[in-house]
Coordinates of C-alpha atoms in Angstrom, one line a residue:
X1 CA -0.9 -39.0 35.0
X2 CA -0.4 -42.7 34.2
X3 CA -0.4 -44.2 30.7
X4 CA -1.1 -47.9 31.1
X5 CA -1.0 -50.3 28.2
X6 CA -3.4 -53.2 28.1
X7 CA -2.8 -56.5 26.4
X8 CA -3.0 -56.5 22.6
X9 CA -6.1 -57.9 21.2
X10 CA -7.7 -58.9 17.9
X11 CA -11.3 -57.6 18.2
X12 CA -11.5 -53.9 17.4
X13 CA -15.3 -53.8 17.3
X14 CA -15.6 -55.7 20.6
X15 CA -13.3 -53.3 22.4
X16 CA -15.1 -50.2 20.9
X17 CA -18.5 -51.6 22.0
X18 CA -17.3 -52.0 25.5
X19 CA -15.8 -48.5 25.7
X20 CA -19.0 -47.0 24.2
X21 CA -21.2 -49.2 26.4
X22 CA -22.3 -48.9 30.0
X23 CA -19.3 -50.9 31.4
X24 CA -19.3 -54.1 33.4
X25 CA -20.5 -52.3 36.5
X26 CA -22.4 -49.4 34.8
X27 CA -19.6 -46.9 35.4
X28 CA -19.3 -45.5 31.9
X29 CA -20.8 -42.0 31.7
X30 CA -21.6 -40.2 28.4
X31 CA -19.1 -42.2 26.3
X32 CA -17.7 -40.0 23.4
X33 CA -14.8 -39.6 21.1
X34 CA -12.5 -36.8 22.0
X35 CA -9.8 -37.2 19.3
X36 CA -9.0 -39.4 16.3
X37 CA -6.3 -39.9 13.6
X38 CA -8.3 -37.7 11.3
X39 CA -10.3 -34.7 12.5
X40 CA -13.2 -35.5 10.1
X41 CA -13.9 -39.0 11.6
X42 CA -17.4 -38.9 13.0
X43 CA -18.3 -40.1 16.5
X44 CA -20.7 -43.0 16.7
X45 CA -22.1 -41.5 19.9
X46 CA -23.0 -38.2 18.1
X47 CA -23.5 -39.0 14.5
X48 CA -26.3 -41.1 12.9
X49 CA -23.9 -41.7 9.9
X50 CA -21.4 -43.6 11.9
X51 CA -21.8 -46.9 13.8
X52 CA -19.3 -48.7 16.0
X53 CA -19.0 -51.4 13.4
X54 CA -18.2 -48.7 10.7
X55 CA -15.6 -47.2 13.0
X56 CA -14.0 -50.6 13.6
X57 CA -13.8 -51.2 9.8
X58 CA -12.1 -47.9 9.3
X59 CA -9.5 -48.7 12.0
X60 CA -8.8 -52.2 10.8
X61 CA -8.5 -51.3 7.1
X62 CA -4.8 -50.6 7.1
X63 CA -4.1 -53.8 9.0
X64 CA -5.7 -55.9 6.3
X65 CA -3.8 -54.0 3.6
X66 CA -0.4 -54.7 5.2
X67 CA 2.3 -55.8 2.7
X68 CA 3.5 -58.6 5.0
X69 CA 1.9 -60.9 7.5
X70 CA -0.9 -59.4 9.6
X71 CA 0.0 -59.3 13.3
X72 CA -2.2 -61.8 15.2
X73 CA -2.9 -59.2 18.0
X74 CA -3.4 -56.0 16.0
X75 CA -5.4 -54.0 18.5
X76 CA -3.3 -51.5 20.5
X77 CA -5.1 -50.2 23.7
X78 CA -3.8 -47.6 26.2
X79 CA -5.6 -46.1 29.1
X80 CA -4.3 -42.7 30.4
X81 CA -5.5 -41.9 33.9
X82 CA -5.2 -38.9 36.3
X83 CA -5.1 -39.2 40.1
X84 CA -8.4 -38.8 41.9
X85 CA -7.5 -35.5 43.4
X86 CA -6.4 -33.9 40.1
X87 CA -8.5 -31.2 38.4
X88 CA -11.0 -32.5 35.8
X89 CA -9.6 -32.0 32.3
X90 CA -11.7 -30.8 29.4
X91 CA -12.3 -32.9 26.2
X92 CA -9.9 -30.6 24.3
X93 CA -7.2 -31.1 26.9
X94 CA -7.6 -34.9 26.7
X95 CA -7.5 -34.7 22.9
X96 CA -4.1 -33.1 23.2
X97 CA -3.0 -35.7 25.6
X98 CA -4.1 -38.5 23.2
X99 CA -2.3 -37.0 20.2
X100 CA 1.0 -36.6 22.2
X101 CA 0.7 -40.2 23.5
X102 CA 0.3 -41.6 20.0
X103 CA 3.2 -39.4 18.8
X104 CA 5.4 -40.6 21.7
X105 CA 4.5 -44.3 21.3
X106 CA 5.3 -44.3 17.6
X107 CA 1.7 -45.0 16.5
X108 CA 1.1 -41.8 14.7
X109 CA 3.9 -39.1 14.9
X110 CA 3.2 -35.5 14.3
X111 CA 3.2 -34.7 10.6
X112 CA 3.2 -38.3 9.5
X113 CA 0.0 -38.7 7.4
X114 CA 0.8 -42.4 6.9
X115 CA 0.8 -43.4 10.5
X116 CA -1.6 -45.9 12.2
X117 CA -5.2 -45.1 12.8
X118 CA -6.5 -44.5 16.3
X119 CA -9.3 -43.0 18.4
X120 CA -9.5 -41.6 21.9
X121 CA -12.7 -42.3 23.9
X122 CA -13.7 -40.7 27.1
X123 CA -16.4 -42.2 29.4
X124 CA -15.3 -40.8 32.8
X125 CA -13.8 -37.6 34.2
X126 CA -10.4 -38.9 35.2
X127 CA -9.2 -41.0 32.2
X128 CA -9.4 -41.8 28.4
X129 CA -8.9 -44.9 26.4
X130 CA -6.9 -44.9 23.2
X131 CA -7.5 -47.6 20.7
X132 CA -5.2 -48.0 17.7
X133 CA -4.5 -50.7 15.1
X134 CA -1.0 -51.9 14.4
X135 CA -0.9 -51.2 10.7
X136 CA 0.4 -48.1 9.1
X137 CA -1.5 -46.6 6.1
X138 CA 1.6 -47.1 3.9
X139 CA 1.5 -50.9 4.3
X140 CA 4.2 -51.2 7.0
X141 CA 4.0 -52.0 10.7
X142 CA 4.9 -49.3 13.3
X143 CA 8.1 -49.2 15.4
X144 CA 6.8 -49.4 19.0
X145 CA 10.1 -49.8 20.7
X146 CA 10.0 -48.4 24.3
X147 CA 6.5 -47.1 23.7
X148 CA 5.4 -47.1 27.3
X149 CA 8.6 -45.4 28.5
X150 CA 8.2 -42.6 26.0
X151 CA 4.5 -42.2 26.9
X152 CA 5.5 -41.8 30.6
X153 CA 7.9 -39.1 29.6
X154 CA 5.1 -37.3 27.8
X155 CA 3.0 -37.7 30.9
X156 CA 5.6 -35.8 32.9
X157 CA 5.1 -32.8 30.6
X158 CA 1.4 -32.7 31.1
X159 CA 1.7 -33.1 34.9
X160 CA 3.7 -29.8 34.9
X161 CA 1.5 -28.1 32.4
X162 CA -1.9 -29.0 33.9
X163 CA -0.8 -28.9 37.6
X164 CA -1.4 -32.7 38.1
X165 CA 0.0 -34.9 40.8
X166 CA 3.4 -36.3 39.9
X167 CA 2.6 -40.0 40.1
X168 CA 5.6 -41.6 38.7
X169 CA 9.2 -40.9 37.8
X170 CA 11.5 -42.9 35.7
X171 CA 13.8 -44.1 38.5
X172 CA 12.4 -47.6 38.9
X173 CA 11.4 -47.0 42.5
X174 CA 7.6 -46.8 42.1
X175 CA 5.5 -49.5 43.7
X176 CA 3.9 -52.2 41.6
X177 CA 0.5 -50.9 40.8
X178 CA -2.5 -53.3 40.8
X179 CA -3.7 -54.4 37.3
X180 CA -7.1 -53.6 36.1
X181 CA -8.3 -57.2 36.6
X182 CA -7.0 -57.1 40.2
X183 CA -9.0 -53.9 40.9
X184 CA -12.1 -55.3 39.4
X185 CA -11.7 -58.6 41.3
X186 CA -11.4 -56.7 44.6
X187 CA -14.6 -54.7 43.9
X188 CA -16.5 -57.9 43.1
X189 CA -15.4 -59.4 46.4
X190 CA -16.3 -56.2 48.3
X191 CA -12.7 -55.6 49.4
X192 CA -11.4 -52.1 50.2
X193 CA -8.3 -52.6 48.1
X194 CA -6.7 -55.1 45.6
X195 CA -4.9 -58.1 47.1
X196 CA -1.6 -56.8 45.8
X197 CA -1.9 -53.7 48.0
X198 CA -2.9 -55.7 51.0
X199 CA 0.0 -58.1 50.6
X200 CA 2.5 -55.2 50.1
X201 CA 1.3 -53.6 53.3
X202 CA 1.5 -56.7 55.4
X203 CA 4.8 -57.9 54.0
X204 CA 6.3 -54.4 54.6
X205 CA 5.1 -54.5 58.2
X206 CA 6.5 -57.9 58.8
X207 CA 9.9 -56.9 57.3
X208 CA 10.1 -53.7 59.4
X209 CA 9.2 -55.5 62.7
X210 CA 11.1 -58.7 62.3
X211 CA 14.4 -59.3 64.2
X212 CA 15.7 -61.9 61.7
X213 CA 14.7 -64.0 58.7
X214 CA 12.9 -66.7 60.8
X215 CA 10.9 -64.1 62.6
X216 CA 10.0 -62.5 59.2
X217 CA 8.4 -65.7 57.9
X218 CA 6.6 -66.3 61.2
X219 CA 5.1 -62.8 61.1
X220 CA 3.9 -63.4 57.5
X221 CA 2.1 -66.4 58.7
X222 CA 0.7 -64.6 61.7
X223 CA -0.6 -61.9 59.4
X224 CA -2.9 -64.5 57.8
X225 CA -0.9 -64.9 54.6
X226 CA 0.0 -68.0 52.7
X227 CA 3.8 -68.2 52.4
X228 CA 5.8 -70.3 49.9
X229 CA 9.6 -70.3 50.2
X230 CA 11.9 -70.9 47.1
X231 CA 14.6 -73.3 48.2
X232 CA 17.8 -73.9 46.2
X233 CA 19.3 -77.4 45.8
X234 CA 21.8 -76.6 48.5
X235 CA 18.9 -76.0 51.0
X236 CA 19.2 -72.2 51.1
X237 CA 16.1 -70.1 50.8
X238 CA 16.5 -67.8 47.8
X239 CA 13.1 -66.2 47.7
X240 CA 9.5 -66.3 48.7
X241 CA 6.0 -65.7 47.5
X242 CA 2.8 -64.8 49.4
X243 CA -0.9 -65.1 48.7
X244 CA -3.9 -63.5 50.3
X245 CA -6.4 -65.9 51.8
X246 CA -9.4 -66.1 49.5
X247 CA -7.6 -64.7 46.5
X248 CA -7.8 -67.5 43.8
X249 CA -7.8 -67.6 40.1
X250 CA -10.5 -69.3 37.9
X251 CA -9.0 -72.7 38.6
X252 CA -9.4 -72.0 42.4
X253 CA -5.6 -71.9 42.7
X254 CA -4.1 -69.3 45.1
X255 CA -2.7 -66.2 43.3
X256 CA 1.0 -65.9 44.4
X257 CA 3.1 -62.8 44.4
X258 CA 6.8 -62.8 44.8
X259 CA 8.3 -60.1 47.1
X260 CA 9.9 -58.3 44.2
X261 CA 6.5 -58.2 42.4
X262 CA 5.1 -56.3 45.3
X263 CA 7.9 -53.7 45.5
X264 CA 11.5 -53.5 44.6
X265 CA 12.6 -53.4 48.2
X266 CA 10.6 -56.4 49.3
X267 CA 12.6 -59.0 47.5
X268 CA 14.3 -61.4 49.9
X269 CA 17.8 -60.0 49.4
X270 CA 16.6 -56.5 50.1
X271 CA 14.6 -57.6 53.1
X272 CA 17.7 -59.4 54.5
X273 CA 19.6 -56.1 54.4
X274 CA 17.7 -55.0 57.6
X275 CA 19.4 -57.8 59.7
X276 CA 23.0 -57.6 58.5
X277 CA 24.0 -55.2 61.2
X278 CA 23.0 -56.0 64.8
X279 CA 20.9 -53.4 66.5
X280 CA 21.4 -52.9 70.2
X281 CA 18.2 -52.1 72.1
X282 CA 18.5 -50.5 75.6
X283 CA 16.2 -51.5 78.4
X284 CA 13.7 -48.7 78.9
X285 CA 10.8 -48.5 81.3
X286 CA 7.3 -48.0 79.8
X287 CA 7.2 -44.5 81.2
X288 CA 10.4 -43.5 79.4
X289 CA 9.7 -45.4 76.1
X290 CA 8.3 -42.6 74.0
X291 CA 10.8 -40.0 75.3
X292 CA 13.8 -42.2 74.5
X293 CA 12.5 -43.0 71.0
X294 CA 11.8 -39.3 70.4
X295 CA 15.4 -38.4 71.3
X296 CA 16.8 -41.0 68.9
X297 CA 14.6 -39.8 66.1
X298 CA 15.5 -36.2 66.6
X299 CA 19.2 -37.0 66.7
X300 CA 18.9 -39.0 63.5
X301 CA 17.0 -36.3 61.7
X302 CA 19.7 -33.8 62.4
X303 CA 22.2 -36.1 60.7
X304 CA 20.2 -37.4 57.8
X305 CA 22.2 -37.4 54.6
X306 CA 25.2 -35.7 56.2
X307 CA 27.5 -38.6 55.2
X308 CA 26.7 -38.7 51.5
X309 CA 24.3 -40.0 49.0
X310 CA 24.5 -43.7 49.7
X311 CA 24.2 -43.2 53.4
X312 CA 21.2 -40.9 52.9
X313 CA 19.5 -43.5 50.8
X314 CA 19.9 -46.1 53.6
X315 CA 18.8 -43.7 56.2
X316 CA 15.5 -42.8 54.5
X317 CA 14.9 -46.5 54.1
X318 CA 15.4 -47.1 57.8
X319 CA 13.1 -44.2 58.6
X320 CA 10.4 -45.7 56.3
X321 CA 10.6 -48.9 58.5
X322 CA 10.2 -46.8 61.6
X323 CA 7.0 -45.2 60.4
X324 CA 5.6 -48.7 59.5
X325 CA 6.4 -49.9 63.0
X326 CA 4.9 -46.8 64.7
X327 CA 1.8 -47.2 62.6
X328 CA 1.4 -50.8 63.7
X329 CA 1.6 -50.2 67.4
X330 CA 0.5 -46.7 68.0
X331 CA -2.6 -45.9 70.1
X332 CA -5.8 -46.2 68.1
X333 CA -6.7 -42.6 68.2
X334 CA -4.4 -41.6 65.3
X335 CA -3.4 -45.1 64.1
X336 CA -5.2 -44.6 60.8
X337 CA -3.3 -41.4 60.0
X338 CA 0.0 -43.1 60.8
X339 CA -0.8 -46.1 58.6
X340 CA -1.7 -43.8 55.7
X341 CA 1.5 -41.8 56.3
X342 CA 3.5 -45.0 56.1
X343 CA 1.7 -46.0 52.9
X344 CA 2.5 -42.6 51.4
X345 CA 6.1 -42.6 52.6
X346 CA 7.0 -46.0 51.1
X347 CA 8.0 -44.3 47.8
X348 CA 10.2 -41.9 49.7
X349 CA 11.9 -44.7 51.5
X350 CA 13.3 -46.0 48.1
X351 CA 15.9 -43.6 46.7
X352 CA 17.4 -44.3 43.2
X353 CA 20.8 -46.1 43.2
X354 CA 22.7 -47.9 45.8
X355 CA 22.2 -47.5 49.6
X356 CA 24.6 -47.9 52.5
X357 CA 23.7 -50.3 55.2
X358 CA 25.3 -48.4 58.0
X359 CA 25.5 -44.9 59.3
X360 CA 24.8 -42.9 62.4
X361 CA 21.3 -41.8 61.5
X362 CA 20.4 -45.2 60.1
X363 CA 21.4 -46.9 63.3
X364 CA 19.4 -44.4 65.4
X365 CA 16.3 -45.0 63.3
X366 CA 16.7 -48.7 63.6
X367 CA 17.3 -48.6 67.3
X368 CA 14.0 -46.6 67.7
X369 CA 12.1 -49.1 65.6
X370 CA 13.5 -52.1 67.5
X371 CA 12.8 -50.3 70.8
X372 CA 9.1 -49.9 69.8
X373 CA 8.8 -53.4 68.4
X374 CA 10.3 -55.1 71.5
X375 CA 8.2 -53.0 73.8
X376 CA 5.0 -53.4 72.0
X377 CA 3.1 -54.6 75.1
X378 CA 4.2 -51.6 77.1
X379 CA 3.5 -49.2 74.2
X380 CA -0.1 -50.4 74.0
X381 CA -0.7 -49.4 77.6
X382 CA 0.5 -45.8 77.0
X383 CA -2.0 -43.2 76.0
X384 CA -1.8 -41.1 72.9
X385 CA -0.9 -37.9 74.8
X386 CA 2.3 -39.5 76.1
X387 CA 3.4 -40.1 72.5
X388 CA 2.9 -36.5 71.3
X389 CA 6.6 -35.7 71.5
X390 CA 7.4 -38.8 69.4
X391 CA 4.9 -37.7 66.8
X392 CA 6.5 -34.3 66.6
X393 CA 9.9 -36.0 66.1
X394 CA 8.4 -38.0 63.2
X395 CA 7.2 -34.7 61.6
X396 CA 10.8 -33.3 62.0
X397 CA 12.2 -36.5 60.4
X398 CA 9.9 -36.6 57.5
X399 CA 10.6 -32.9 56.8
X400 CA 14.4 -33.7 56.9
X401 CA 13.7 -36.5 54.4
X402 CA 11.8 -34.2 52.1
X403 CA 14.7 -31.6 52.1
X404 CA 17.2 -34.3 51.4
X405 CA 15.3 -35.7 48.5
X406 CA 14.8 -32.2 47.1
X407 CA 18.6 -31.6 47.3
X408 CA 19.1 -34.8 45.3
X409 CA 16.4 -33.8 42.8
X410 CA 14.3 -36.9 43.7
X411 CA 11.0 -35.3 42.8
X412 CA 8.7 -38.2 43.4
X413 CA 10.3 -39.1 46.7
X414 CA 10.1 -35.4 47.9
X415 CA 6.4 -35.3 47.0
X416 CA 5.8 -38.5 48.8
X417 CA 7.6 -37.1 51.9
X418 CA 5.4 -34.1 51.7
X419 CA 2.2 -36.1 51.6
X420 CA 3.3 -38.3 54.6
X421 CA 4.3 -35.1 56.5
X422 CA 0.8 -33.7 56.1
X423 CA -0.7 -36.8 57.5
X424 CA 1.7 -36.8 60.5
X425 CA 0.9 -33.2 61.2
X426 CA -2.8 -34.1 61.2
X427 CA -2.0 -36.9 63.8
X428 CA -0.1 -34.3 65.9
X429 CA -3.1 -32.0 66.0
X430 CA -5.6 -34.7 66.7
X431 CA -3.4 -35.8 69.6
X432 CA -3.3 -32.2 70.8
X433 CA -7.0 -32.0 70.7
X434 CA -7.4 -35.3 72.6
X435 CA -4.9 -34.0 75.2
X436 CA -7.0 -30.9 75.7
X437 CA -10.2 -33.0 76.2
X438 CA -8.5 -35.1 78.9
X439 CA -7.7 -32.0 80.9
X440 CA -10.8 -30.0 80.1
X441 CA -12.9 -28.8 83.1
X442 CA -15.8 -26.7 81.9
X443 CA -17.0 -23.8 84.0
X444 CA -20.3 -24.4 85.8
X445 CA -23.2 -22.8 83.9
X446 CA -25.8 -20.7 85.7
X447 CA -29.1 -20.3 84.0
X448 CA -29.8 -16.6 83.3
X449 CA -33.2 -15.1 84.0
X450 CA -35.3 -13.8 81.1
X451 CA -37.0 -10.4 81.0
X452 CA -40.3 -12.1 82.1
X453 CA -38.6 -13.6 85.2
X454 CA -38.5 -17.1 83.9
X455 CA -35.6 -19.2 82.8
X456 CA -33.7 -18.3 79.5
X457 CA -34.6 -20.6 76.7
X458 CA -31.8 -23.0 75.9
X459 CA -30.1 -22.4 72.6
X460 CA -31.1 -24.9 69.9
X461 CA -28.0 -26.8 68.8
X462 CA -26.5 -25.1 65.7
X463 CA -28.6 -21.9 66.3
X464 CA -25.6 -20.0 67.6
X465 CA -23.6 -18.1 65.0
X466 CA -20.3 -20.0 64.8
X467 CA -18.5 -17.0 63.2
X468 CA -19.1 -15.2 66.5
X469 CA -17.7 -18.2 68.4
X470 CA -14.5 -17.9 66.4
X471 CA -14.2 -14.2 66.9
X472 CA -14.7 -14.6 70.6
X473 CA -12.4 -17.7 71.1
X474 CA -9.5 -16.8 68.7
X475 CA -9.9 -13.1 67.8
X476 CA -6.3 -12.9 66.4
X477 CA -7.0 -15.6 63.8
X478 CA -10.7 -14.9 63.1
X479 CA -10.3 -13.1 59.9
X480 CA -8.0 -15.7 58.3
X481 CA -10.2 -18.6 59.6
X482 CA -13.5 -17.2 58.2
X483 CA -11.8 -16.7 54.7
X484 CA -10.3 -20.2 54.7
X485 CA -11.8 -22.9 52.5
X486 CA -11.6 -25.2 55.6
X487 CA -13.9 -22.9 57.6
X488 CA -17.0 -25.0 56.7
X489 CA -15.4 -28.1 58.1
X490 CA -14.5 -26.2 61.3
X491 CA -18.0 -24.8 61.6
X492 CA -19.4 -28.3 61.4
X493 CA -17.1 -29.5 64.2
X494 CA -18.1 -26.5 66.4
X495 CA -21.8 -27.3 65.9
X496 CA -21.0 -30.9 67.0
X497 CA -19.4 -29.6 70.1
X498 CA -22.5 -27.5 70.9
X499 CA -24.8 -30.4 70.2
X500 CA -22.8 -32.5 72.7
X501 CA -23.5 -30.0 75.4
X502 CA -20.1 -28.2 75.6
X503 CA -19.6 -24.5 75.1
X504 CA -17.9 -24.1 71.7
X505 CA -16.2 -20.9 72.7
X506 CA -14.5 -22.6 75.7
X507 CA -13.6 -25.7 73.7
X508 CA -12.2 -23.8 70.7
X509 CA -10.2 -21.5 73.0
X510 CA -8.9 -24.5 74.9
X511 CA -7.7 -26.4 71.8
X512 CA -6.2 -23.2 70.3
X513 CA -4.1 -22.7 73.4
X514 CA -2.7 -26.2 73.3
X515 CA -0.1 -25.4 70.6
X516 CA 0.9 -22.3 68.7
X517 CA -1.0 -21.5 65.5
X518 CA 1.0 -18.8 63.9
X519 CA 3.2 -21.3 61.9
X520 CA 0.2 -23.2 60.5
X521 CA -0.5 -22.9 56.8
X522 CA -4.2 -23.2 57.5
X523 CA -5.4 -22.3 61.0
X524 CA -8.9 -23.5 60.3
X525 CA -7.7 -26.9 59.2
X526 CA -5.4 -27.3 62.2
X527 CA -8.3 -26.4 64.6
X528 CA -10.6 -28.9 62.7
X529 CA -8.0 -31.6 63.4
X530 CA -7.8 -30.7 67.0
X531 CA -11.5 -30.8 67.4
X532 CA -11.5 -34.2 65.8
X533 CA -9.2 -35.3 68.6
X534 CA -11.3 -33.6 71.1
X535 CA -14.4 -35.5 69.9
X536 CA -12.7 -38.9 69.8
X537 CA -11.3 -38.4 73.4
X538 CA -14.7 -37.3 74.8
X539 CA -16.4 -40.2 73.1
X540 CA -13.9 -42.6 74.6
X541 CA -14.3 -41.1 78.1
X542 CA -18.1 -41.3 77.8
X543 CA -17.8 -44.9 76.7
X544 CA -15.6 -45.7 79.7
X545 CA -18.3 -44.3 82.0
X546 CA -21.2 -45.9 80.1
X547 CA -22.7 -42.5 79.3
X548 CA -23.2 -40.3 76.3
X549 CA -20.8 -37.4 75.7
X550 CA -23.5 -34.8 76.5
X551 CA -24.1 -36.4 79.9
X552 CA -20.5 -35.8 80.9
X553 CA -20.3 -32.3 79.6
X554 CA -21.8 -30.6 82.5
X555 CA -19.4 -32.1 85.0
X556 CA -16.3 -32.2 82.8
X557 CA -15.4 -35.8 83.4
X558 CA -18.7 -37.3 84.3
X559 CA -17.7 -38.1 87.9
X560 CA -21.1 -37.3 89.3
X561 CA -22.8 -39.9 87.2
X562 CA -23.1 -43.4 88.2
X563 CA -21.1 -45.6 85.8
X564 CA -23.3 -48.0 84.0
X565 CA -22.0 -51.5 83.3
X566 CA -21.9 -52.3 79.7
X567 CA -23.4 -55.5 78.5
X568 CA -20.9 -58.1 77.4
X569 CA -20.5 -58.1 73.6
X570 CA -21.9 -61.2 71.9
X571 CA -19.2 -63.5 70.5
X572 CA -18.6 -62.6 66.9
X573 CA -19.1 -65.3 64.3
X574 CA -15.7 -66.0 62.7
X575 CA -15.8 -65.9 58.9
X576 CA -14.7 -68.8 56.7
X577 CA -11.0 -69.3 56.6
X578 CA -10.6 -67.8 53.2
X579 CA -12.4 -64.6 54.2
X580 CA -10.4 -63.8 57.3
X581 CA -7.6 -62.2 55.3
X582 CA -9.7 -59.3 54.2
X583 CA -7.9 -56.0 54.9
X584 CA -9.4 -53.2 56.9
X585 CA -10.7 -50.3 54.9
X586 CA -8.0 -47.6 54.4
X587 CA -9.1 -44.0 55.1
X588 CA -8.6 -41.7 52.0

């Protein structure tokens, strides 16, 4: 739950009309009042006796009755929002949230009948807007010192009580969230995310992969960003700012963000910390690359946090860079999952307090990152299956990070580690499924005779009962799978396998044998991930042979078919310079 205060304004009626209206993009649904300073205040959306103008006059009345000078910006506006995955709250629950926020902010404390007037309006499932006026009913102005900090503390209480995602924690390590105007601007331009998020992702990747400061700025430029260095009178670079191509303000001037405005660990002094200690990189053949990196990551995970709090903070930061590097160069089959894991883990990579810049685990993580960065060409020629051991090592490392954060009572960081770990486990299972598809050799099918002496009618795709497929392929897990909420997704994947011409029993049994299932929290979900990897690998194989997946199913690898030459792709038209910086859509 995030309370976010908007800029103070001077038009109470105008703000109310917007909140009760359809919105700038018609996103407001059933606008209504869920709470107010007085329980007898009528809702303009429900009562013919109250208009929006009347409500604005009631809210403004104490401001115009102030004993001293009226504040020029007297409208106080706060939006309180839940995460997309949180359960939908009732109007009564949001009313309680609004009252607590106004109490915490100092607008209208419990039992204070002379506090400021306010209303809470809801026009969506996941958030409310609270509008107040900065004039107490006794003629004084409210004391709003540290209002947003106190509202965040109240939000922590509701996260625990309502079972919501713990989005923030008061340790000053959270990323800089995009402002409302930035989000709306990205939507108008048709971008997948605000410019601030795109910049943070690209700057973090450049910092993680750079060998020194010069390399860092070169990589920023290569990423398509505008870069502006801040140079002191003595000629030294003291900071930097970046701007996304195409991101301009009303005056058509690029919108610049300093590194510290993207995240606390992206300021130039914090970025420079990565290069203070030289990192030796052994020469490794492409065939040994993933194995050597895996060994270093496993050794580092066994030692994470063993040398104290400051060393542990530096080690999780180095591991965060390693995930970023792996996500940038990993084979495409699971690259999206790794990029999402790196995005989730970035909060876990920033522990509160100071961090050490040396330590055994930190050096091992950095050696692994430099090894992958310098061998990027060789890595690109390795298939995903060869990197499965390295993925498993990353899962072990992120779990070690989660345990360390839990021991230090870093709640937000531990939760971020858990979310990243889930995405890495998904990548492992997708890779396992792809490995199974590469080695799969189906048994030849013999058409069975029907009772009338003819051929048996081929099963219509999807006609076969998939519950029976599960009971035949994995009988020891069948009961748990069929009772799992993820069963519907698994059933859909099995139907896709059958439509592609493969035997779903054989395929499900094959992916189930690839790795053990008894330690899985959800066997159905794990098998769904493996079938995703199976489908992707089969599609890639079919594309390589110029056939459809179903045409290769009968022969396993499609060797019997004559490969068809693909037509050369037509040259793509390059977009204008300011549009080339658009970021790819991030999977949610």
